[in-house]
Amino acid sequence: MRDRLLRGAQLVALIVAVTIQITNCLPQLIANQHRFGPWWMEVAGFTALTAVAGVMGAMLLRRRSWSHRLAFLLAGICIAASVVASIPVPARLLLVADDWSFGIAGWYIVALLLRTRLPVITGFLGLHAATTVAEIAVKGMPERYIAALMGLAAVSVLGVQIAVALLAALLGRTAAAAGKAAEREERTRIDEEVGELTHRDHQERYARLLDTTVPLLTGLAYGTLDADDDTVRRRSAVEAARMRQLFAETDDVSDRLLHELRAGIDIAQRQGVSVQLAVRGEIRDVPHPARRELVDTAATALASARTTARATVMRTPTAVRVSVVADAPHDTATTIERAPRTHTRVTTTTNDRTLWTEAVWQTRSP
């Protein structure tokens, strides 16, 4: 927002300066042709200022901003052009209508330096005024009342130009503050939306857990299920792994997939299962729904393992694969295959007392 505002202010200042140069300065330049000394000096100054205007206009129309170094160089050219154009003008006519270059050079300086700090603009305008005062001193100071009129004219022109620069600086600060406020508001809105989606997602997860966890706990509490039964123990381990995964989803970590998978590994290890983990590839940003399906598949296999399991995470530019090899019962494959999923593809294979399952999230076609 601040950048657009300053570009617009520079464009307006440039249009004002070009209008003044064409409507006021050009007629005065033509009128001075036979009045003073070498007219070519005034033409050279006018041409230099026109070139500065052309450079500014081209960059603004292309929406390109110039560096401070280029702005300072062009501002120096404006001051030099004003000095050259005013050399033929007598001292008593400087800073009045006959000296057309003083005011227009100041306007170009303001347009060039609007992106800098206000002290920089006033410093260049002060240098511009100082060169004119030095020129007057070299040519000879005029009468007091003429000097007073010259000073009044200089103060009037510089006052308006500094006021424009001050207004642009205030607008720039206001735009910057408004931009930061808009960014904060946008971040807050996004955080609220993410929080709402996360809360809704957790509610859905809790609802699904109620369908499986509550009957299990109820059966254990009323004695209808035997805690020593292998099937019940596997069901308990699977539900514990799902709950640990749910809790792990709220942790702030760099590798969420591996963090949530380790929650399932921890449950298996607490059951006395020896688990090995292999990770290949760089960390990938996996969407939450896909990450959950990847971890759910692995956690079910790990929780069903009897003594040993090996989990592998393979991350490539085109896919993320999570596989588990475990000495789990064959019915675990059925449990995994029946689980609802929309973001991953699952393959299971059983061989004697060994289960192999792999969940794949495809990022794009290879």
Short mmCIF file of C-alpha atoms in Angstrom, two decimals:
data_model
loop_
_atom_site.label_atom_id
_atom_site.label_comp_id
_atom_site.label_asym_id
_atom_site.label_seq_id
_atom_site.Cartn_x
_atom_site.Cartn_y
_atom_site.Cartn_z
CA MET A 1 0.00 0.00 0.00
CA ARG A 2 2.78 2.42 0.92
CA ASP A 3 4.64 1.69 -2.30
CA ARG A 4 1.54 2.32 -4.43
CA LEU A 5 0.81 5.54 -2.57
CA LEU A 6 4.34 6.89 -2.98
CA ARG A 7 4.40 5.92 -6.66
CA GLY A 8 1.12 7.79 -7.13
CA ALA A 9 2.46 10.83 -5.26
CA GLN A 10 5.60 10.84 -7.41
CA LEU A 11 3.50 10.59 -10.56
CA VAL A 12 1.31 13.51 -9.46
CA ALA A 13 4.37 15.61 -8.55
CA LEU A 14 5.93 14.81 -11.93
CA ILE A 15 2.76 15.77 -13.79
CA VAL A 16 2.63 19.07 -11.88
CA ALA A 17 6.30 19.76 -12.64
CA VAL A 18 5.96 18.95 -16.35
CA THR A 19 2.83 21.12 -16.58
CA ILE A 20 4.66 24.05 -14.97
CA GLN A 21 7.66 23.55 -17.26
CA ILE A 22 5.51 23.56 -20.40
CA THR A 23 3.01 26.30 -19.50
CA ASN A 24 5.25 28.71 -17.53
CA CYS A 25 8.92 27.93 -18.08
CA LEU A 26 8.87 27.33 -21.84
CA PRO A 27 7.19 30.68 -22.70
CA GLN A 28 9.64 32.50 -20.40
CA LEU A 29 12.58 30.67 -21.99
CA ILE A 30 11.43 31.82 -25.42
CA ALA A 31 10.91 35.37 -24.13
CA ASN A 32 14.48 35.46 -22.75
CA GLN A 33 16.04 34.61 -26.12
CA HIS A 34 17.21 38.16 -26.90
CA ARG A 35 17.07 39.73 -23.43
CA PHE A 36 20.15 38.39 -21.65
CA GLY A 37 23.49 36.74 -22.36
CA PRO A 38 24.11 33.39 -24.07
CA TRP A 39 20.66 31.92 -24.56
CA TRP A 40 22.06 28.44 -25.20
CA MET A 41 22.80 28.10 -21.48
CA GLU A 42 19.11 28.46 -20.68
CA VAL A 43 18.28 25.97 -23.43
CA ALA A 44 20.84 23.53 -22.01
CA GLY A 45 19.31 23.81 -18.53
CA PHE A 46 15.80 23.36 -19.93
CA THR A 47 16.92 20.31 -21.91
CA ALA A 48 18.58 18.74 -18.86
CA LEU A 49 15.42 19.17 -16.78
CA THR A 50 13.36 17.69 -19.62
CA ALA A 51 15.67 14.67 -19.69
CA VAL A 52 15.23 14.18 -15.94
CA ALA A 53 11.46 14.31 -16.41
CA GLY A 54 11.70 11.74 -19.20
CA VAL A 55 13.70 9.32 -17.04
CA MET A 56 11.25 9.66 -14.17
CA GLY A 57 8.21 9.25 -16.40
CA ALA A 58 9.58 6.15 -18.10
CA MET A 59 10.37 4.44 -14.79
CA LEU A 60 7.03 5.34 -13.24
CA LEU A 61 5.07 4.08 -16.24
CA ARG A 62 7.01 0.81 -16.08
CA ARG A 63 6.28 0.63 -12.35
CA ARG A 64 9.97 0.56 -11.55
CA SER A 65 11.37 2.36 -8.53
CA TRP A 66 14.74 4.08 -8.68
CA SER A 67 17.49 3.71 -6.11
CA HIS A 68 18.49 6.48 -3.73
CA ARG A 69 21.80 6.81 -5.59
CA LEU A 70 20.02 7.47 -8.90
CA ALA A 71 17.61 9.87 -7.20
CA PHE A 72 20.50 11.83 -5.68
CA LEU A 73 22.27 11.93 -9.06
CA LEU A 74 19.20 13.24 -10.87
CA ALA A 75 18.55 15.77 -8.10
CA GLY A 76 22.13 17.00 -8.51
CA ILE A 77 21.55 17.33 -12.25
CA CYS A 78 18.45 19.44 -11.51
CA ILE A 79 20.48 21.79 -9.29
CA ALA A 80 23.24 22.05 -11.90
CA ALA A 81 20.70 22.68 -14.67
CA SER A 82 19.12 25.47 -12.63
CA VAL A 83 22.52 27.09 -12.08
CA VAL A 84 23.47 26.88 -15.76
CA ALA A 85 20.10 28.25 -16.91
CA SER A 86 20.27 31.21 -14.49
CA ILE A 87 23.82 32.32 -15.36
CA PRO A 88 22.68 34.70 -18.15
CA VAL A 89 19.99 36.23 -15.88
CA PRO A 90 21.06 39.39 -13.98
CA ALA A 91 21.21 39.16 -10.17
CA ARG A 92 18.26 41.53 -9.64
CA LEU A 93 16.02 39.25 -11.76
CA LEU A 94 16.89 35.97 -10.08
CA LEU A 95 14.18 34.14 -8.12
CA VAL A 96 11.44 36.03 -9.97
CA ALA A 97 9.52 35.30 -13.19
CA ASP A 98 12.54 35.92 -15.44
CA ASP A 99 14.47 33.17 -13.59
CA TRP A 100 12.21 30.30 -14.62
CA SER A 101 14.62 27.50 -13.59
CA PHE A 102 14.62 27.92 -9.78
CA GLY A 103 11.06 26.77 -9.07
CA ILE A 104 10.87 23.99 -11.64
CA ALA A 105 14.15 22.45 -10.48
CA GLY A 106 12.78 22.33 -6.94
CA TRP A 107 9.64 20.53 -8.08
CA TYR A 108 11.67 17.88 -9.86
CA ILE A 109 13.82 17.45 -6.74
CA VAL A 110 10.69 16.89 -4.65
CA ALA A 111 9.31 14.36 -7.13
CA LEU A 112 12.62 12.50 -7.24
CA LEU A 113 13.13 12.27 -3.48
CA LEU A 114 9.61 11.53 -2.21
CA ARG A 115 10.69 8.01 -1.19
CA THR A 116 13.50 9.35 1.01
CA ARG A 117 13.23 10.94 4.43
CA LEU A 118 12.04 14.51 4.80
CA PRO A 119 15.45 15.82 6.02
CA VAL A 120 16.99 14.56 2.77
CA ILE A 121 14.45 16.47 0.67
CA THR A 122 14.86 19.67 2.68
CA GLY A 123 18.64 19.26 2.49
CA PHE A 124 18.61 19.14 -1.31
CA LEU A 125 16.18 22.04 -1.50
CA GLY A 126 18.42 23.97 0.88
CA LEU A 127 21.45 23.19 -1.29
CA HIS A 128 19.48 24.37 -4.31
CA ALA A 129 18.67 27.64 -2.57
CA ALA A 130 22.27 28.02 -1.36
CA THR A 131 23.65 27.78 -4.90
CA THR A 132 21.28 30.53 -5.99
CA VAL A 133 22.31 32.73 -3.05
CA ALA A 134 25.96 32.12 -3.93
CA GLU A 135 25.26 33.09 -7.53
CA ILE A 136 23.61 36.31 -6.37
CA ALA A 137 26.59 37.09 -4.17
CA VAL A 138 28.99 36.53 -7.06
CA LYS A 139 26.97 38.69 -9.45
CA GLY A 140 26.50 41.43 -6.85
CA MET A 141 23.80 41.93 -4.24
CA PRO A 142 20.86 44.03 -5.48
CA GLU A 143 19.08 46.76 -3.52
CA ARG A 144 17.52 45.82 -0.20
CA TYR A 145 13.91 45.91 -1.30
CA ILE A 146 14.73 43.77 -4.34
CA ALA A 147 16.63 41.34 -2.12
CA ALA A 148 13.61 41.24 0.21
CA LEU A 149 11.30 40.44 -2.71
CA MET A 150 13.71 37.75 -3.88
CA GLY A 151 13.81 36.22 -0.39
CA LEU A 152 10.03 36.29 -0.13
CA ALA A 153 9.69 34.57 -3.51
CA ALA A 154 12.23 31.89 -2.56
CA VAL A 155 10.54 31.22 0.79
CA SER A 156 7.13 30.97 -0.90
CA VAL A 157 8.31 28.49 -3.51
CA LEU A 158 10.37 26.39 -1.09
CA GLY A 159 7.59 26.49 1.51
CA VAL A 160 5.06 24.98 -0.87
CA GLN A 161 7.53 22.34 -2.02
CA ILE A 162 8.48 21.35 1.54
CA ALA A 163 4.79 21.24 2.49
CA VAL A 164 4.14 18.81 -0.37
CA ALA A 165 7.08 16.67 0.76
CA LEU A 166 5.79 16.72 4.34
CA LEU A 167 2.31 15.70 3.22
CA ALA A 168 3.75 12.81 1.20
CA ALA A 169 5.80 11.69 4.21
CA LEU A 170 2.72 11.74 6.45
CA LEU A 171 0.69 9.82 3.88
CA GLY A 172 3.51 7.29 3.56
CA ARG A 173 3.59 6.72 7.32
CA THR A 174 -0.19 6.42 7.44
CA ALA A 175 -0.16 3.94 4.56
CA ALA A 176 2.60 1.91 6.22
CA ALA A 177 0.65 1.78 9.48
CA ALA A 178 -2.53 0.85 7.62
CA GLY A 179 -0.67 -1.86 5.72
CA LYS A 180 0.71 -3.36 8.92
CA ALA A 181 -2.75 -3.24 10.50
CA ALA A 182 -4.21 -4.99 7.45
CA GLU A 183 -1.51 -7.66 7.64
CA ARG A 184 -2.21 -8.21 11.34
CA GLU A 185 -5.92 -8.45 10.63
CA GLU A 186 -5.30 -10.93 7.81
CA ARG A 187 -3.03 -13.04 10.02
CA THR A 188 -5.64 -12.99 12.77
CA ARG A 189 -8.35 -14.02 10.33
CA ILE A 190 -6.23 -16.86 8.97
CA ASP A 191 -5.34 -18.02 12.49
CA GLU A 192 -9.02 -18.02 13.42
CA GLU A 193 -9.94 -20.00 10.31
CA VAL A 194 -7.15 -22.49 10.94
CA GLY A 195 -8.19 -22.80 14.57
CA GLU A 196 -11.81 -23.35 13.58
CA LEU A 197 -10.87 -25.99 11.02
CA THR A 198 -8.56 -27.69 13.50
CA HIS A 199 -11.24 -27.68 16.17
CA ARG A 200 -13.79 -29.10 13.74
CA ASP A 201 -11.30 -31.72 12.62
CA HIS A 202 -10.55 -32.73 16.20
CA GLN A 203 -14.26 -33.01 16.92
CA GLU A 204 -14.61 -35.38 13.98
CA ARG A 205 -11.65 -37.39 15.23
CA TYR A 206 -13.10 -37.56 18.73
CA ALA A 207 -16.42 -38.68 17.25
CA ARG A 208 -14.69 -41.48 15.35
CA LEU A 209 -12.76 -42.46 18.46
CA LEU A 210 -16.02 -42.68 20.38
CA ASP A 211 -17.22 -45.34 17.94
CA THR A 212 -14.22 -47.55 18.69
CA THR A 213 -12.70 -46.46 21.99
CA VAL A 214 -15.84 -46.15 24.12
CA PRO A 215 -17.13 -49.67 23.35
CA LEU A 216 -13.67 -51.01 24.14
CA LEU A 217 -13.45 -49.18 27.45
CA THR A 218 -17.04 -50.11 28.30
CA GLY A 219 -16.34 -53.76 27.62
CA LEU A 220 -13.24 -53.69 29.79
CA ALA A 221 -15.05 -51.86 32.58
CA TYR A 222 -18.02 -54.26 32.70
CA GLY A 223 -15.91 -57.36 32.17
CA THR A 224 -17.43 -58.34 28.85
CA LEU A 225 -13.98 -58.10 27.30
CA ASP A 226 -10.93 -59.95 28.61
CA ALA A 227 -7.88 -57.72 28.99
CA ASP A 228 -5.62 -60.78 28.61
CA ASP A 229 -7.07 -61.66 25.23
CA ASP A 230 -4.63 -60.94 22.40
CA THR A 231 -7.32 -59.42 20.20
CA VAL A 232 -8.46 -57.07 22.96
CA ARG A 233 -4.89 -56.09 23.69
CA ARG A 234 -4.28 -55.28 20.02
CA ARG A 235 -7.48 -53.23 19.89
CA SER A 236 -6.36 -51.34 22.99
CA ALA A 237 -2.94 -50.67 21.48
CA VAL A 238 -4.49 -49.42 18.23
CA GLU A 239 -6.84 -47.05 20.06
CA ALA A 240 -3.99 -45.81 22.26
CA ALA A 241 -1.91 -45.13 19.15
CA ARG A 242 -4.77 -43.18 17.57
CA MET A 243 -5.20 -41.06 20.68
CA ARG A 244 -1.47 -40.40 20.91
CA GLN A 245 -1.50 -39.34 17.27
CA LEU A 246 -4.39 -36.98 17.95
CA PHE A 247 -2.49 -35.36 20.81
CA ALA A 248 0.71 -35.17 18.73
CA GLU A 249 -1.09 -33.22 15.99
CA THR A 250 -1.21 -30.14 18.22
CA ASP A 251 2.56 -30.08 18.85
CA ASP A 252 4.61 -27.40 17.11
CA VAL A 253 7.42 -29.33 15.41
CA SER A 254 9.28 -29.05 12.11
CA ASP A 255 8.64 -32.63 10.93
CA ARG A 256 5.01 -33.33 11.81
CA LEU A 257 4.81 -36.62 9.92
CA LEU A 258 7.75 -38.15 11.75
CA HIS A 259 6.61 -36.71 15.08
CA GLU A 260 3.14 -38.25 14.81
CA LEU A 261 4.57 -41.54 13.57
CA ARG A 262 6.88 -41.72 16.58
CA ALA A 263 3.83 -41.43 18.83
CA GLY A 264 2.59 -44.71 17.35
CA ILE A 265 6.05 -46.25 17.66
CA ASP A 266 6.13 -45.32 21.33
CA ILE A 267 2.86 -47.18 21.94
CA ALA A 268 4.25 -50.28 20.24
CA GLN A 269 7.45 -50.12 22.25
CA ARG A 270 5.47 -49.87 25.48
CA GLN A 271 3.88 -53.18 24.47
CA GLY A 272 7.34 -54.75 24.29
CA VAL A 273 7.68 -54.55 20.52
CA SER A 274 11.13 -53.86 19.10
CA VAL A 275 10.68 -51.16 16.47
CA GLN A 276 13.23 -49.93 13.95
CA LEU A 277 12.70 -46.68 12.06
CA ALA A 278 14.33 -45.69 8.77
CA VAL A 279 13.83 -42.27 7.19
CA ARG A 280 14.87 -41.29 3.67
CA GLY A 281 14.47 -37.95 1.92
CA GLU A 282 14.04 -34.37 3.00
CA ILE A 283 11.20 -33.04 5.13
CA ARG A 284 8.03 -32.51 3.10
CA ASP A 285 4.98 -30.45 3.95
CA VAL A 286 2.23 -33.07 3.92
CA PRO A 287 -1.37 -31.80 4.27
CA HIS A 288 -3.05 -32.72 7.51
CA PRO A 289 -5.67 -35.15 6.08
CA ALA A 290 -3.06 -37.03 4.04
CA ARG A 291 -0.62 -37.07 6.95
CA ARG A 292 -3.27 -38.54 9.22
CA GLU A 293 -4.03 -41.36 6.80
CA LEU A 294 -0.33 -42.15 6.41
CA VAL A 295 0.19 -42.32 10.16
CA ASP A 296 -3.08 -44.18 10.87
CA THR A 297 -2.08 -47.01 8.56
CA ALA A 298 1.37 -47.33 10.10
CA ALA A 299 0.10 -46.97 13.67
CA THR A 300 -2.44 -49.76 13.20
CA ALA A 301 0.26 -52.13 11.95
CA LEU A 302 2.69 -51.12 14.70
CA ALA A 303 0.10 -51.50 17.46
CA SER A 304 -0.79 -54.98 16.18
CA ALA A 305 2.82 -56.22 16.09
CA ARG A 306 3.71 -59.06 18.45
CA THR A 307 7.47 -58.70 18.89
CA THR A 308 9.18 -56.83 16.05
CA ALA A 309 8.36 -54.14 13.50
CA ARG A 310 10.20 -51.96 11.03
CA ALA A 311 8.81 -48.61 9.86
CA THR A 312 10.16 -46.81 6.81
CA VAL A 313 9.46 -43.26 5.67
CA MET A 314 10.47 -42.50 2.08
CA ARG A 315 10.06 -38.93 0.84
CA THR A 316 10.64 -38.01 -2.81
CA PRO A 317 9.62 -35.00 -4.92
CA THR A 318 6.60 -36.92 -6.24
CA ALA A 319 5.39 -38.98 -3.27
CA VAL A 320 5.61 -39.70 0.44
CA ARG A 321 5.56 -43.38 1.43
CA VAL A 322 5.16 -44.83 4.91
CA SER A 323 5.51 -48.60 5.17
CA VAL A 324 5.60 -51.06 8.07
CA VAL A 325 6.74 -54.67 8.23
CA ALA A 326 5.55 -56.39 11.41
CA ASP A 327 4.79 -59.82 12.80
CA ALA A 328 1.12 -58.93 13.11
CA PRO A 329 -1.99 -61.13 12.72
CA HIS A 330 -3.52 -61.46 9.26
CA ASP A 331 -6.76 -59.78 10.35
CA THR A 332 -4.78 -56.55 10.81
CA ALA A 333 -4.64 -56.28 7.03
CA THR A 334 -8.43 -56.37 6.91
CA THR A 335 -8.64 -53.62 9.53
CA ILE A 336 -6.24 -51.45 7.55
CA GLU A 337 -7.99 -52.01 4.23
CA ARG A 338 -11.43 -51.19 5.65
CA ALA A 339 -10.32 -47.86 7.11
CA PRO A 340 -11.83 -44.94 5.16
CA ARG A 341 -9.33 -42.85 3.22
CA THR A 342 -9.46 -40.34 0.37
CA HIS A 343 -5.95 -38.89 0.13
CA THR A 344 -3.68 -41.94 0.17
CA ARG A 345 -3.32 -45.31 -1.54
CA VAL A 346 -2.72 -48.35 0.69
CA THR A 347 -1.26 -51.74 -0.18
CA THR A 348 -1.12 -54.69 2.24
CA THR A 349 0.50 -58.09 1.94
CA THR A 350 0.57 -60.98 4.40
CA ASN A 351 3.01 -63.88 4.43
CA ASP A 352 2.94 -66.52 7.14
CA ARG A 353 3.14 -64.44 10.32
CA THR A 354 4.37 -61.24 8.64
CA LEU A 355 2.36 -58.21 7.55
CA TRP A 356 3.62 -55.59 5.12
CA THR A 357 1.61 -52.43 4.53
CA GLU A 358 2.41 -49.23 2.69
CA ALA A 359 0.49 -45.96 2.48
CA VAL A 360 1.39 -43.57 -0.35
CA TRP A 361 0.52 -39.91 -0.73
CA GLN A 362 1.12 -38.88 -4.34
CA THR A 363 2.06 -35.22 -4.66
CA ARG A 364 2.03 -35.19 -8.47
CA SER A 365 2.40 -37.55 -11.39
CA PRO A 366 5.99 -38.69 -11.88
#
